[in-house]
Amino acid sequence: MRILLAEDDPSIADGLCAALRHGGHAVDHAARGNLADVALRDHDYDLLVLDLGLPALDGTEVLRRLRHRGTGMPVLVVTAREGLAERIRVLDLGADDYLVKPFALAEFEARVRALLRRANSQGKPELQLGRLRLDLPGHRAWIGQTPLELTAREFGLLEALATRVDRVTSRAQLVAALCNWDQELTDNGLDIAIHRLRRKLQGSGTGVRTIRGLGYLLEETDDSGNSQA
């Protein structure tokens, strides 16, 4: 999953970015509200982690603009503002969850998993296609009852395709899902990741089909690996 963290405290930002990346997510960090607003307009994210006390543009205004654009991505507010009236106001503006600083990192990670599960699995703990089963928040996959061993990049690629199942995912969308702002993924690197993922999906009843000129599609296949479409 690709997450935007809008937080101006460097020590908090470093810790949360490290935790999210350790969990297998691609994370972009914006230390100012205006930069977060631009990032949200220019990039697709699966989750926004938002501090309210941001310089240049307050977090509540970032949230208001996001919802005004009709974007339904989940928003987890992390803030030192603990008053009941403030919580109600922010939740009414469109936040999905509200966590008061200081908080336990384990609770933060659990709330992130819950929001991503709700958004990308329609409330279901797993996604299934053919014999392939995915636990997105837990970053686990199985073919039948056998665990599927994937690298972080391979799981990120599978996750990006699985959450858009029945829709073509472009190369640009895959690169965006797998990279942070400060990282690059070459065309050759993406091709290698797709090749390795296809090989590991053999026998799962699921394959990655190339739609020439458009991108890739995750779909059910027959035992020979051919599409059932």
mmCIF file with all atom_site columns, C-alpha atoms in Angstrom:
data_model
loop_
_atom_site.group_PDB
_atom_site.id
_atom_site.type_symbol
_atom_site.label_atom_id
_atom_site.label_alt_id
_atom_site.label_comp_id
_atom_site.label_asym_id
_atom_site.label_entity_id
_atom_site.label_seq_id
_atom_site.pdbx_PDB_ins_code
_atom_site.Cartn_x
_atom_site.Cartn_y
_atom_site.Cartn_z
_atom_site.occupancy
_atom_site.B_iso_or_equiv
_atom_site.pdbx_formal_charge
_atom_site.auth_seq_id
_atom_site.auth_comp_id
_atom_site.auth_asym_id
_atom_site.auth_atom_id
_atom_site.pdbx_PDB_model_num
ATOM 1   C CA . MET A 1 1   ? 0.000   0.000   0.000   1.00 0.00 ? 1   MET A CA 1
ATOM 2   C CA . ARG A 1 2   ? 1.106   3.593   -0.609  1.00 0.00 ? 2   ARG A CA 1
ATOM 3   C CA . ILE A 1 3   ? 0.699   5.915   2.366   1.00 0.00 ? 3   ILE A CA 1
ATOM 4   C CA . LEU A 1 4   ? 1.178   9.671   2.761   1.00 0.00 ? 4   LEU A CA 1
ATOM 5   C CA . LEU A 1 5   ? 2.377   10.796  6.181   1.00 0.00 ? 5   LEU A CA 1
ATOM 6   C CA . ALA A 1 6   ? 1.748   14.493  6.879   1.00 0.00 ? 6   ALA A CA 1
ATOM 7   C CA . GLU A 1 7   ? 3.737   15.242  10.055  1.00 0.00 ? 7   GLU A CA 1
ATOM 8   C CA . ASP A 1 8   ? 6.046   18.159  10.880  1.00 0.00 ? 8   ASP A CA 1
ATOM 9   C CA . ASP A 1 9   ? 7.846   16.711  13.911  1.00 0.00 ? 9   ASP A CA 1
ATOM 10  C CA . PRO A 1 10  ? 11.000  15.051  12.476  1.00 0.00 ? 10  PRO A CA 1
ATOM 11  C CA . SER A 1 11  ? 11.399  12.492  15.276  1.00 0.00 ? 11  SER A CA 1
ATOM 12  C CA . ILE A 1 12  ? 7.768   11.363  15.069  1.00 0.00 ? 12  ILE A CA 1
ATOM 13  C CA . ALA A 1 13  ? 7.863   11.315  11.265  1.00 0.00 ? 13  ALA A CA 1
ATOM 14  C CA . ASP A 1 14  ? 11.039  9.216   11.197  1.00 0.00 ? 14  ASP A CA 1
ATOM 15  C CA . GLY A 1 15  ? 9.585   6.677   13.616  1.00 0.00 ? 15  GLY A CA 1
ATOM 16  C CA . LEU A 1 16  ? 6.248   6.349   11.825  1.00 0.00 ? 16  LEU A CA 1
ATOM 17  C CA . CYS A 1 17  ? 7.867   6.133   8.391   1.00 0.00 ? 17  CYS A CA 1
ATOM 18  C CA . ALA A 1 18  ? 10.181  3.386   9.620   1.00 0.00 ? 18  ALA A CA 1
ATOM 19  C CA . ALA A 1 19  ? 7.292   1.437   11.141  1.00 0.00 ? 19  ALA A CA 1
ATOM 20  C CA . LEU A 1 20  ? 5.157   1.715   8.009   1.00 0.00 ? 20  LEU A CA 1
ATOM 21  C CA . ARG A 1 21  ? 8.000   0.733   5.711   1.00 0.00 ? 21  ARG A CA 1
ATOM 22  C CA . HIS A 1 22  ? 8.865   -2.184  7.973   1.00 0.00 ? 22  HIS A CA 1
ATOM 23  C CA . GLY A 1 23  ? 5.253   -3.249  7.482   1.00 0.00 ? 23  GLY A CA 1
ATOM 24  C CA . GLY A 1 24  ? 5.821   -3.380  3.722   1.00 0.00 ? 24  GLY A CA 1
ATOM 25  C CA . HIS A 1 25  ? 4.217   -0.073  2.737   1.00 0.00 ? 25  HIS A CA 1
ATOM 26  C CA . ALA A 1 26  ? 5.554   2.609   0.426   1.00 0.00 ? 26  ALA A CA 1
ATOM 27  C CA . VAL A 1 27  ? 5.565   5.889   2.372   1.00 0.00 ? 27  VAL A CA 1
ATOM 28  C CA . ASP A 1 28  ? 5.838   9.497   1.260   1.00 0.00 ? 28  ASP A CA 1
ATOM 29  C CA . HIS A 1 29  ? 6.390   12.192  3.895   1.00 0.00 ? 29  HIS A CA 1
ATOM 30  C CA . ALA A 1 30  ? 5.207   15.805  3.791   1.00 0.00 ? 30  ALA A CA 1
ATOM 31  C CA . ALA A 1 31  ? 6.270   18.102  6.640   1.00 0.00 ? 31  ALA A CA 1
ATOM 32  C CA . ARG A 1 32  ? 4.037   21.024  5.613   1.00 0.00 ? 32  ARG A CA 1
ATOM 33  C CA . GLY A 1 33  ? 0.309   21.160  4.997   1.00 0.00 ? 33  GLY A CA 1
ATOM 34  C CA . ASN A 1 34  ? 0.604   22.804  1.591   1.00 0.00 ? 34  ASN A CA 1
ATOM 35  C CA . LEU A 1 35  ? 2.981   20.055  0.440   1.00 0.00 ? 35  LEU A CA 1
ATOM 36  C CA . ALA A 1 36  ? 0.574   17.388  1.679   1.00 0.00 ? 36  ALA A CA 1
ATOM 37  C CA . ASP A 1 37  ? -2.270  19.063  -0.225  1.00 0.00 ? 37  ASP A CA 1
ATOM 38  C CA . VAL A 1 38  ? -0.240  19.073  -3.446  1.00 0.00 ? 38  VAL A CA 1
ATOM 39  C CA . ALA A 1 39  ? 0.802   15.441  -2.979  1.00 0.00 ? 39  ALA A CA 1
ATOM 40  C CA . LEU A 1 40  ? -2.816  14.377  -2.451  1.00 0.00 ? 40  LEU A CA 1
ATOM 41  C CA . ARG A 1 41  ? -3.842  16.114  -5.666  1.00 0.00 ? 41  ARG A CA 1
ATOM 42  C CA . ASP A 1 42  ? -0.972  14.725  -7.734  1.00 0.00 ? 42  ASP A CA 1
ATOM 43  C CA . HIS A 1 43  ? -0.668  11.128  -6.472  1.00 0.00 ? 43  HIS A CA 1
ATOM 44  C CA . ASP A 1 44  ? -2.889  8.190   -5.588  1.00 0.00 ? 44  ASP A CA 1
ATOM 45  C CA . TYR A 1 45  ? -2.663  6.951   -1.992  1.00 0.00 ? 45  TYR A CA 1
ATOM 46  C CA . ASP A 1 46  ? -4.324  4.177   -0.036  1.00 0.00 ? 46  ASP A CA 1
ATOM 47  C CA . LEU A 1 47  ? -4.147  6.017   3.298   1.00 0.00 ? 47  LEU A CA 1
ATOM 48  C CA . LEU A 1 48  ? -3.395  9.481   4.697   1.00 0.00 ? 48  LEU A CA 1
ATOM 49  C CA . VAL A 1 49  ? -1.852  9.751   8.172   1.00 0.00 ? 49  VAL A CA 1
ATOM 50  C CA . LEU A 1 50  ? -2.482  13.380  9.104   1.00 0.00 ? 50  LEU A CA 1
ATOM 51  C CA . ASP A 1 51  ? -1.206  15.615  11.885  1.00 0.00 ? 51  ASP A CA 1
ATOM 52  C CA . LEU A 1 52  ? -3.453  18.612  12.506  1.00 0.00 ? 52  LEU A CA 1
ATOM 53  C CA . GLY A 1 53  ? -0.807  21.130  13.596  1.00 0.00 ? 53  GLY A CA 1
ATOM 54  C CA . LEU A 1 54  ? 0.987   21.458  10.271  1.00 0.00 ? 54  LEU A CA 1
ATOM 55  C CA . PRO A 1 55  ? 2.780   24.632  9.158   1.00 0.00 ? 55  PRO A CA 1
ATOM 56  C CA . ALA A 1 56  ? 1.709   26.533  6.024   1.00 0.00 ? 56  ALA A CA 1
ATOM 57  C CA . LEU A 1 57  ? -1.700  24.809  5.925   1.00 0.00 ? 57  LEU A CA 1
ATOM 58  C CA . ASP A 1 58  ? -3.474  23.349  8.945   1.00 0.00 ? 58  ASP A CA 1
ATOM 59  C CA . GLY A 1 59  ? -4.289  19.660  8.852   1.00 0.00 ? 59  GLY A CA 1
ATOM 60  C CA . THR A 1 60  ? -8.008  20.305  9.145   1.00 0.00 ? 60  THR A CA 1
ATOM 61  C CA . GLU A 1 61  ? -7.834  22.378  5.953   1.00 0.00 ? 61  GLU A CA 1
ATOM 62  C CA . VAL A 1 62  ? -5.900  19.606  4.208   1.00 0.00 ? 62  VAL A CA 1
ATOM 63  C CA . LEU A 1 63  ? -8.689  17.216  5.229   1.00 0.00 ? 63  LEU A CA 1
ATOM 64  C CA . ARG A 1 64  ? -11.438 19.611  4.170   1.00 0.00 ? 64  ARG A CA 1
ATOM 65  C CA . ARG A 1 65  ? -9.897  20.073  0.709   1.00 0.00 ? 65  ARG A CA 1
ATOM 66  C CA . LEU A 1 66  ? -9.411  16.325  0.316   1.00 0.00 ? 66  LEU A CA 1
ATOM 67  C CA . ARG A 1 67  ? -13.066 15.588  1.023   1.00 0.00 ? 67  ARG A CA 1
ATOM 68  C CA . HIS A 1 68  ? -14.210 18.551  -1.092  1.00 0.00 ? 68  HIS A CA 1
ATOM 69  C CA . ARG A 1 69  ? -12.497 16.881  -4.071  1.00 0.00 ? 69  ARG A CA 1
ATOM 70  C CA . GLY A 1 70  ? -14.628 13.813  -3.419  1.00 0.00 ? 70  GLY A CA 1
ATOM 71  C CA . THR A 1 71  ? -11.721 11.584  -2.428  1.00 0.00 ? 71  THR A CA 1
ATOM 72  C CA . GLY A 1 72  ? -12.765 8.723   -0.177  1.00 0.00 ? 72  GLY A CA 1
ATOM 73  C CA . MET A 1 73  ? -9.341  7.459   0.898   1.00 0.00 ? 73  MET A CA 1
ATOM 74  C CA . PRO A 1 74  ? -9.156  6.632   4.616   1.00 0.00 ? 74  PRO A CA 1
ATOM 75  C CA . VAL A 1 75  ? -7.638  9.279   6.878   1.00 0.00 ? 75  VAL A CA 1
ATOM 76  C CA . LEU A 1 76  ? -6.037  8.542   10.250  1.00 0.00 ? 76  LEU A CA 1
ATOM 77  C CA . VAL A 1 77  ? -5.537  11.730  12.281  1.00 0.00 ? 77  VAL A CA 1
ATOM 78  C CA . VAL A 1 78  ? -2.618  11.681  14.749  1.00 0.00 ? 78  VAL A CA 1
ATOM 79  C CA . THR A 1 79  ? -2.502  14.808  16.883  1.00 0.00 ? 79  THR A CA 1
ATOM 80  C CA . ALA A 1 80  ? -1.857  16.266  20.309  1.00 0.00 ? 80  ALA A CA 1
ATOM 81  C CA . ARG A 1 81  ? -5.299  17.938  20.219  1.00 0.00 ? 81  ARG A CA 1
ATOM 82  C CA . GLU A 1 82  ? -7.321  15.787  22.587  1.00 0.00 ? 82  GLU A CA 1
ATOM 83  C CA . GLY A 1 83  ? -10.463 17.817  23.325  1.00 0.00 ? 83  GLY A CA 1
ATOM 84  C CA . LEU A 1 84  ? -13.794 16.128  22.658  1.00 0.00 ? 84  LEU A CA 1
ATOM 85  C CA . ALA A 1 85  ? -15.082 19.052  20.607  1.00 0.00 ? 85  ALA A CA 1
ATOM 86  C CA . GLU A 1 86  ? -12.006 18.896  18.370  1.00 0.00 ? 86  GLU A CA 1
ATOM 87  C CA . ARG A 1 87  ? -12.405 15.146  17.843  1.00 0.00 ? 87  ARG A CA 1
ATOM 88  C CA . ILE A 1 88  ? -16.031 15.563  16.862  1.00 0.00 ? 88  ILE A CA 1
ATOM 89  C CA . ARG A 1 89  ? -15.205 18.432  14.494  1.00 0.00 ? 89  ARG A CA 1
ATOM 90  C CA . VAL A 1 90  ? -12.443 16.509  12.727  1.00 0.00 ? 90  VAL A CA 1
ATOM 91  C CA . LEU A 1 91  ? -14.480 13.308  12.428  1.00 0.00 ? 91  LEU A CA 1
ATOM 92  C CA . ASP A 1 92  ? -17.367 15.328  11.023  1.00 0.00 ? 92  ASP A CA 1
ATOM 93  C CA . LEU A 1 93  ? -14.963 16.838  8.470   1.00 0.00 ? 93  LEU A CA 1
ATOM 94  C CA . GLY A 1 94  ? -14.329 13.317  7.169   1.00 0.00 ? 94  GLY A CA 1
ATOM 95  C CA . ALA A 1 95  ? -11.554 11.698  9.213   1.00 0.00 ? 95  ALA A CA 1
ATOM 96  C CA . ASP A 1 96  ? -11.965 7.945   9.644   1.00 0.00 ? 96  ASP A CA 1
ATOM 97  C CA . ASP A 1 97  ? -10.015 7.574   12.900  1.00 0.00 ? 97  ASP A CA 1
ATOM 98  C CA . TYR A 1 98  ? -8.410  9.825   15.510  1.00 0.00 ? 98  TYR A CA 1
ATOM 99  C CA . LEU A 1 99  ? -5.353  8.967   17.607  1.00 0.00 ? 99  LEU A CA 1
ATOM 100 C CA . VAL A 1 100 ? -4.051  11.293  20.318  1.00 0.00 ? 100 VAL A CA 1
ATOM 101 C CA . LYS A 1 101 ? -0.303  11.754  20.882  1.00 0.00 ? 101 LYS A CA 1
ATOM 102 C CA . PRO A 1 102 ? 1.560   10.238  22.596  1.00 0.00 ? 102 PRO A CA 1
ATOM 103 C CA . PHE A 1 103 ? 0.399   6.798   21.515  1.00 0.00 ? 103 PHE A CA 1
ATOM 104 C CA . ALA A 1 104 ? 1.792   3.278   21.464  1.00 0.00 ? 104 ALA A CA 1
ATOM 105 C CA . LEU A 1 105 ? 3.315   2.326   18.132  1.00 0.00 ? 105 LEU A CA 1
ATOM 106 C CA . ALA A 1 106 ? 1.535   -1.036  18.253  1.00 0.00 ? 106 ALA A CA 1
ATOM 107 C CA . GLU A 1 107 ? -1.831  0.735   18.463  1.00 0.00 ? 107 GLU A CA 1
ATOM 108 C CA . PHE A 1 108 ? -0.924  3.005   15.559  1.00 0.00 ? 108 PHE A CA 1
ATOM 109 C CA . GLU A 1 109 ? 0.020   -0.007  13.433  1.00 0.00 ? 109 GLU A CA 1
ATOM 110 C CA . ALA A 1 110 ? -3.215  -1.799  14.376  1.00 0.00 ? 110 ALA A CA 1
ATOM 111 C CA . ARG A 1 111 ? -5.310  1.209   13.368  1.00 0.00 ? 111 ARG A CA 1
ATOM 112 C CA . VAL A 1 112 ? -3.468  1.469   10.055  1.00 0.00 ? 112 VAL A CA 1
ATOM 113 C CA . ARG A 1 113 ? -4.152  -2.214  9.366   1.00 0.00 ? 113 ARG A CA 1
ATOM 114 C CA . ALA A 1 114 ? -7.829  -1.811  10.243  1.00 0.00 ? 114 ALA A CA 1
ATOM 115 C CA . LEU A 1 115 ? -8.310  1.189   7.938   1.00 0.00 ? 115 LEU A CA 1
ATOM 116 C CA . LEU A 1 116 ? -6.506  -0.461  5.030   1.00 0.00 ? 116 LEU A CA 1
ATOM 117 C CA . ARG A 1 117 ? -8.428  -3.691  5.537   1.00 0.00 ? 117 ARG A CA 1
ATOM 118 C CA . ARG A 1 118 ? -11.717 -1.814  5.541   1.00 0.00 ? 118 ARG A CA 1
ATOM 119 C CA . ALA A 1 119 ? -10.840 0.227   2.465   1.00 0.00 ? 119 ALA A CA 1
ATOM 120 C CA . ASN A 1 120 ? -9.274  -2.453  0.282   1.00 0.00 ? 120 ASN A CA 1
ATOM 121 C CA . SER A 1 121 ? -10.992 -5.652  1.349   1.00 0.00 ? 121 SER A CA 1
ATOM 122 C CA . GLN A 1 122 ? -14.539 -4.302  1.758   1.00 0.00 ? 122 GLN A CA 1
ATOM 123 C CA . GLY A 1 123 ? -14.393 -5.367  5.396   1.00 0.00 ? 123 GLY A CA 1
ATOM 124 C CA . LYS A 1 124 ? -13.304 -8.918  4.571   1.00 0.00 ? 124 LYS A CA 1
ATOM 125 C CA . PRO A 1 125 ? -10.153 -10.230 6.256   1.00 0.00 ? 125 PRO A CA 1
ATOM 126 C CA . GLU A 1 126 ? -8.946  -11.854 3.029   1.00 0.00 ? 126 GLU A CA 1
ATOM 127 C CA . LEU A 1 127 ? -9.121  -11.584 -0.735  1.00 0.00 ? 127 LEU A CA 1
ATOM 128 C CA . GLN A 1 128 ? -9.293  -14.758 -2.819  1.00 0.00 ? 128 GLN A CA 1
ATOM 129 C CA . LEU A 1 129 ? -8.822  -15.447 -6.511  1.00 0.00 ? 129 LEU A CA 1
ATOM 130 C CA . GLY A 1 130 ? -8.548  -19.031 -7.711  1.00 0.00 ? 130 GLY A CA 1
ATOM 131 C CA . ARG A 1 131 ? -6.540  -20.916 -5.070  1.00 0.00 ? 131 ARG A CA 1
ATOM 132 C CA . LEU A 1 132 ? -4.695  -17.713 -4.129  1.00 0.00 ? 132 LEU A CA 1
ATOM 133 C CA . ARG A 1 133 ? -5.604  -16.128 -0.772  1.00 0.00 ? 133 ARG A CA 1
ATOM 134 C CA . LEU A 1 134 ? -4.328  -12.764 0.419   1.00 0.00 ? 134 LEU A CA 1
ATOM 135 C CA . ASP A 1 135 ? -4.257  -11.203 3.862   1.00 0.00 ? 135 ASP A CA 1
ATOM 136 C CA . LEU A 1 136 ? -3.450  -7.611  2.858   1.00 0.00 ? 136 LEU A CA 1
ATOM 137 C CA . PRO A 1 137 ? -2.974  -6.039  6.314   1.00 0.00 ? 137 PRO A CA 1
ATOM 138 C CA . GLY A 1 138 ? -0.894  -9.004  7.474   1.00 0.00 ? 138 GLY A CA 1
ATOM 139 C CA . HIS A 1 139 ? 1.160   -9.118  4.246   1.00 0.00 ? 139 HIS A CA 1
ATOM 140 C CA . ARG A 1 140 ? 0.608   -12.854 3.894   1.00 0.00 ? 140 ARG A CA 1
ATOM 141 C CA . ALA A 1 141 ? -0.413  -15.020 0.956   1.00 0.00 ? 141 ALA A CA 1
ATOM 142 C CA . TRP A 1 142 ? -1.226  -18.691 0.421   1.00 0.00 ? 142 TRP A CA 1
ATOM 143 C CA . ILE A 1 143 ? -1.841  -21.060 -2.468  1.00 0.00 ? 143 ILE A CA 1
ATOM 144 C CA . GLY A 1 144 ? -4.456  -23.279 -0.930  1.00 0.00 ? 144 GLY A CA 1
ATOM 145 C CA . GLN A 1 145 ? -3.061  -23.987 2.541   1.00 0.00 ? 145 GLN A CA 1
ATOM 146 C CA . THR A 1 146 ? 0.578   -23.518 1.513   1.00 0.00 ? 146 THR A CA 1
ATOM 147 C CA . PRO A 1 147 ? 2.209   -20.196 2.432   1.00 0.00 ? 147 PRO A CA 1
ATOM 148 C CA . LEU A 1 148 ? 3.460   -18.252 -0.583  1.00 0.00 ? 148 LEU A CA 1
ATOM 149 C CA . GLU A 1 149 ? 6.935   -16.865 0.024   1.00 0.00 ? 149 GLU A CA 1
ATOM 150 C CA . LEU A 1 150 ? 7.188   -13.384 -1.486  1.00 0.00 ? 150 LEU A CA 1
ATOM 151 C CA . THR A 1 151 ? 9.661   -10.542 -1.142  1.00 0.00 ? 151 THR A CA 1
ATOM 152 C CA . ALA A 1 152 ? 8.330   -7.159  -0.008  1.00 0.00 ? 152 ALA A CA 1
ATOM 153 C CA . ARG A 1 153 ? 8.415   -5.898  -3.599  1.00 0.00 ? 153 ARG A CA 1
ATOM 154 C CA . GLU A 1 154 ? 6.655   -8.992  -4.947  1.00 0.00 ? 154 GLU A CA 1
ATOM 155 C CA . PHE A 1 155 ? 3.931   -8.722  -2.311  1.00 0.00 ? 155 PHE A CA 1
ATOM 156 C CA . GLY A 1 156 ? 3.532   -5.017  -3.045  1.00 0.00 ? 156 GLY A CA 1
ATOM 157 C CA . LEU A 1 157 ? 3.123   -5.812  -6.724  1.00 0.00 ? 157 LEU A CA 1
ATOM 158 C CA . LEU A 1 158 ? 0.573   -8.560  -6.009  1.00 0.00 ? 158 LEU A CA 1
ATOM 159 C CA . GLU A 1 159 ? -1.267  -6.259  -3.609  1.00 0.00 ? 159 GLU A CA 1
ATOM 160 C CA . ALA A 1 160 ? -1.483  -3.461  -6.193  1.00 0.00 ? 160 ALA A CA 1
ATOM 161 C CA . LEU A 1 161 ? -2.933  -5.877  -8.752  1.00 0.00 ? 161 LEU A CA 1
ATOM 162 C CA . ALA A 1 162 ? -5.267  -7.640  -6.312  1.00 0.00 ? 162 ALA A CA 1
ATOM 163 C CA . THR A 1 163 ? -6.887  -4.446  -5.035  1.00 0.00 ? 163 THR A CA 1
ATOM 164 C CA . ARG A 1 164 ? -7.681  -3.566  -8.661  1.00 0.00 ? 164 ARG A CA 1
ATOM 165 C CA . VAL A 1 165 ? -8.829  -7.049  -9.658  1.00 0.00 ? 165 VAL A CA 1
ATOM 166 C CA . ASP A 1 166 ? -10.911 -7.054  -12.865 1.00 0.00 ? 166 ASP A CA 1
ATOM 167 C CA . ARG A 1 167 ? -9.327  -3.715  -13.800 1.00 0.00 ? 167 ARG A CA 1
ATOM 168 C CA . VAL A 1 168 ? -6.192  -3.083  -15.833 1.00 0.00 ? 168 VAL A CA 1
ATOM 169 C CA . THR A 1 169 ? -3.355  -1.612  -13.761 1.00 0.00 ? 169 THR A CA 1
ATOM 170 C CA . SER A 1 170 ? -0.905  0.541   -15.699 1.00 0.00 ? 170 SER A CA 1
ATOM 171 C CA . ARG A 1 171 ? 2.854   0.395   -15.304 1.00 0.00 ? 171 ARG A CA 1
ATOM 172 C CA . ALA A 1 172 ? 2.755   3.912   -13.857 1.00 0.00 ? 172 ALA A CA 1
ATOM 173 C CA . GLN A 1 173 ? 0.273   2.786   -11.178 1.00 0.00 ? 173 GLN A CA 1
ATOM 174 C CA . LEU A 1 174 ? 2.478   -0.182  -10.289 1.00 0.00 ? 174 LEU A CA 1
ATOM 175 C CA . VAL A 1 175 ? 5.577   1.996   -10.034 1.00 0.00 ? 175 VAL A CA 1
ATOM 176 C CA . ALA A 1 176 ? 3.695   4.491   -7.847  1.00 0.00 ? 176 ALA A CA 1
ATOM 177 C CA . ALA A 1 177 ? 2.483   1.706   -5.561  1.00 0.00 ? 177 ALA A CA 1
ATOM 178 C CA . LEU A 1 178 ? 5.974   0.278   -5.124  1.00 0.00 ? 178 LEU A CA 1
ATOM 179 C CA . CYS A 1 179 ? 8.081   3.417   -4.760  1.00 0.00 ? 179 CYS A CA 1
ATOM 180 C CA . ASN A 1 180 ? 8.548   6.269   -2.341  1.00 0.00 ? 180 ASN A CA 1
ATOM 181 C CA . TRP A 1 181 ? 9.430   9.726   -3.647  1.00 0.00 ? 181 TRP A CA 1
ATOM 182 C CA . ASP A 1 182 ? 13.082  9.091   -2.833  1.00 0.00 ? 182 ASP A CA 1
ATOM 183 C CA . GLN A 1 183 ? 13.245  5.707   -4.538  1.00 0.00 ? 183 GLN A CA 1
ATOM 184 C CA . GLU A 1 184 ? 13.257  4.722   -8.175  1.00 0.00 ? 184 GLU A CA 1
ATOM 185 C CA . LEU A 1 185 ? 12.059  1.576   -9.924  1.00 0.00 ? 185 LEU A CA 1
ATOM 186 C CA . THR A 1 186 ? 13.374  1.091   -13.430 1.00 0.00 ? 186 THR A CA 1
ATOM 187 C CA . ASP A 1 187 ? 11.356  -0.501  -16.211 1.00 0.00 ? 187 ASP A CA 1
ATOM 188 C CA . ASN A 1 188 ? 13.718  -3.458  -16.058 1.00 0.00 ? 188 ASN A CA 1
ATOM 189 C CA . GLY A 1 189 ? 13.199  -3.755  -12.285 1.00 0.00 ? 189 GLY A CA 1
ATOM 190 C CA . LEU A 1 190 ? 9.426   -3.838  -12.728 1.00 0.00 ? 190 LEU A CA 1
ATOM 191 C CA . ASP A 1 191 ? 9.696   -6.445  -15.487 1.00 0.00 ? 191 ASP A CA 1
ATOM 192 C CA . ILE A 1 192 ? 11.861  -8.639  -13.254 1.00 0.00 ? 192 ILE A CA 1
ATOM 193 C CA . ALA A 1 193 ? 9.381   -8.346  -10.362 1.00 0.00 ? 193 ALA A CA 1
ATOM 194 C CA . ILE A 1 194 ? 6.457   -9.273  -12.631 1.00 0.00 ? 194 ILE A CA 1
ATOM 195 C CA . HIS A 1 195 ? 8.373   -12.248 -14.056 1.00 0.00 ? 195 HIS A CA 1
ATOM 196 C CA . ARG A 1 196 ? 9.204   -13.559 -10.580 1.00 0.00 ? 196 ARG A CA 1
ATOM 197 C CA . LEU A 1 197 ? 5.660   -13.066 -9.355  1.00 0.00 ? 197 LEU A CA 1
ATOM 198 C CA . ARG A 1 198 ? 4.244   -14.965 -12.344 1.00 0.00 ? 198 ARG A CA 1
ATOM 199 C CA . ARG A 1 199 ? 6.591   -17.854 -11.615 1.00 0.00 ? 199 ARG A CA 1
ATOM 200 C CA . LYS A 1 200 ? 5.566   -18.012 -7.950  1.00 0.00 ? 200 LYS A CA 1
ATOM 201 C CA . LEU A 1 201 ? 1.849   -17.888 -8.842  1.00 0.00 ? 201 LEU A CA 1
ATOM 202 C CA . GLN A 1 202 ? 2.074   -21.049 -10.939 1.00 0.00 ? 202 GLN A CA 1
ATOM 203 C CA . GLY A 1 203 ? -0.429  -23.602 -9.677  1.00 0.00 ? 203 GLY A CA 1
ATOM 204 C CA . SER A 1 204 ? -2.529  -20.981 -7.893  1.00 0.00 ? 204 SER A CA 1
ATOM 205 C CA . GLY A 1 205 ? -5.215  -20.686 -10.573 1.00 0.00 ? 205 GLY A CA 1
ATOM 206 C CA . THR A 1 206 ? -4.267  -17.017 -10.831 1.00 0.00 ? 206 THR A CA 1
ATOM 207 C CA . GLY A 1 207 ? -2.039  -15.225 -13.303 1.00 0.00 ? 207 GLY A CA 1
ATOM 208 C CA . VAL A 1 208 ? -0.827  -11.813 -14.395 1.00 0.00 ? 208 VAL A CA 1
ATOM 209 C CA . ARG A 1 209 ? -1.883  -11.044 -17.965 1.00 0.00 ? 209 ARG A CA 1
ATOM 210 C CA . THR A 1 210 ? -0.233  -8.329  -20.038 1.00 0.00 ? 210 THR A CA 1
ATOM 211 C CA . ILE A 1 211 ? -2.717  -6.027  -21.778 1.00 0.00 ? 211 ILE A CA 1
ATOM 212 C CA . ARG A 1 212 ? -0.524  -4.622  -24.514 1.00 0.00 ? 212 ARG A CA 1
ATOM 213 C CA . GLY A 1 213 ? -0.245  -0.865  -24.413 1.00 0.00 ? 213 GLY A CA 1
ATOM 214 C CA . LEU A 1 214 ? -2.349  -0.577  -21.245 1.00 0.00 ? 214 LEU A CA 1
ATOM 215 C CA . GLY A 1 215 ? -0.828  -2.547  -18.362 1.00 0.00 ? 215 GLY A CA 1
ATOM 216 C CA . TYR A 1 216 ? -1.534  -5.725  -16.409 1.00 0.00 ? 216 TYR A CA 1
ATOM 217 C CA . LEU A 1 217 ? -4.517  -7.665  -15.151 1.00 0.00 ? 217 LEU A CA 1
ATOM 218 C CA . LEU A 1 218 ? -4.693  -10.180 -12.297 1.00 0.00 ? 218 LEU A CA 1
ATOM 219 C CA . GLU A 1 219 ? -7.161  -12.903 -13.241 1.00 0.00 ? 219 GLU A CA 1
ATOM 220 C CA . GLU A 1 220 ? -8.124  -16.523 -12.765 1.00 0.00 ? 220 GLU A CA 1
ATOM 221 C CA . THR A 1 221 ? -6.472  -19.020 -15.116 1.00 0.00 ? 221 THR A CA 1
ATOM 222 C CA . ASP A 1 222 ? -6.865  -22.686 -15.914 1.00 0.00 ? 222 ASP A CA 1
ATOM 223 C CA . ASP A 1 223 ? -4.293  -25.244 -14.782 1.00 0.00 ? 223 ASP A CA 1
ATOM 224 C CA . SER A 1 224 ? -2.141  -24.544 -17.822 1.00 0.00 ? 224 SER A CA 1
ATOM 225 C CA . GLY A 1 225 ? -1.894  -20.866 -16.892 1.00 0.00 ? 225 GLY A CA 1
ATOM 226 C CA . ASN A 1 226 ? -4.216  -19.690 -19.666 1.00 0.00 ? 226 ASN A CA 1
ATOM 227 C CA . SER A 1 227 ? -6.830  -17.060 -18.943 1.00 0.00 ? 227 SER A CA 1
ATOM 228 C CA . GLN A 1 228 ? -10.393 -18.252 -18.410 1.00 0.00 ? 228 GLN A CA 1
ATOM 229 C CA . ALA A 1 229 ? -11.768 -15.069 -19.977 1.00 0.00 ? 229 ALA A CA 1
#
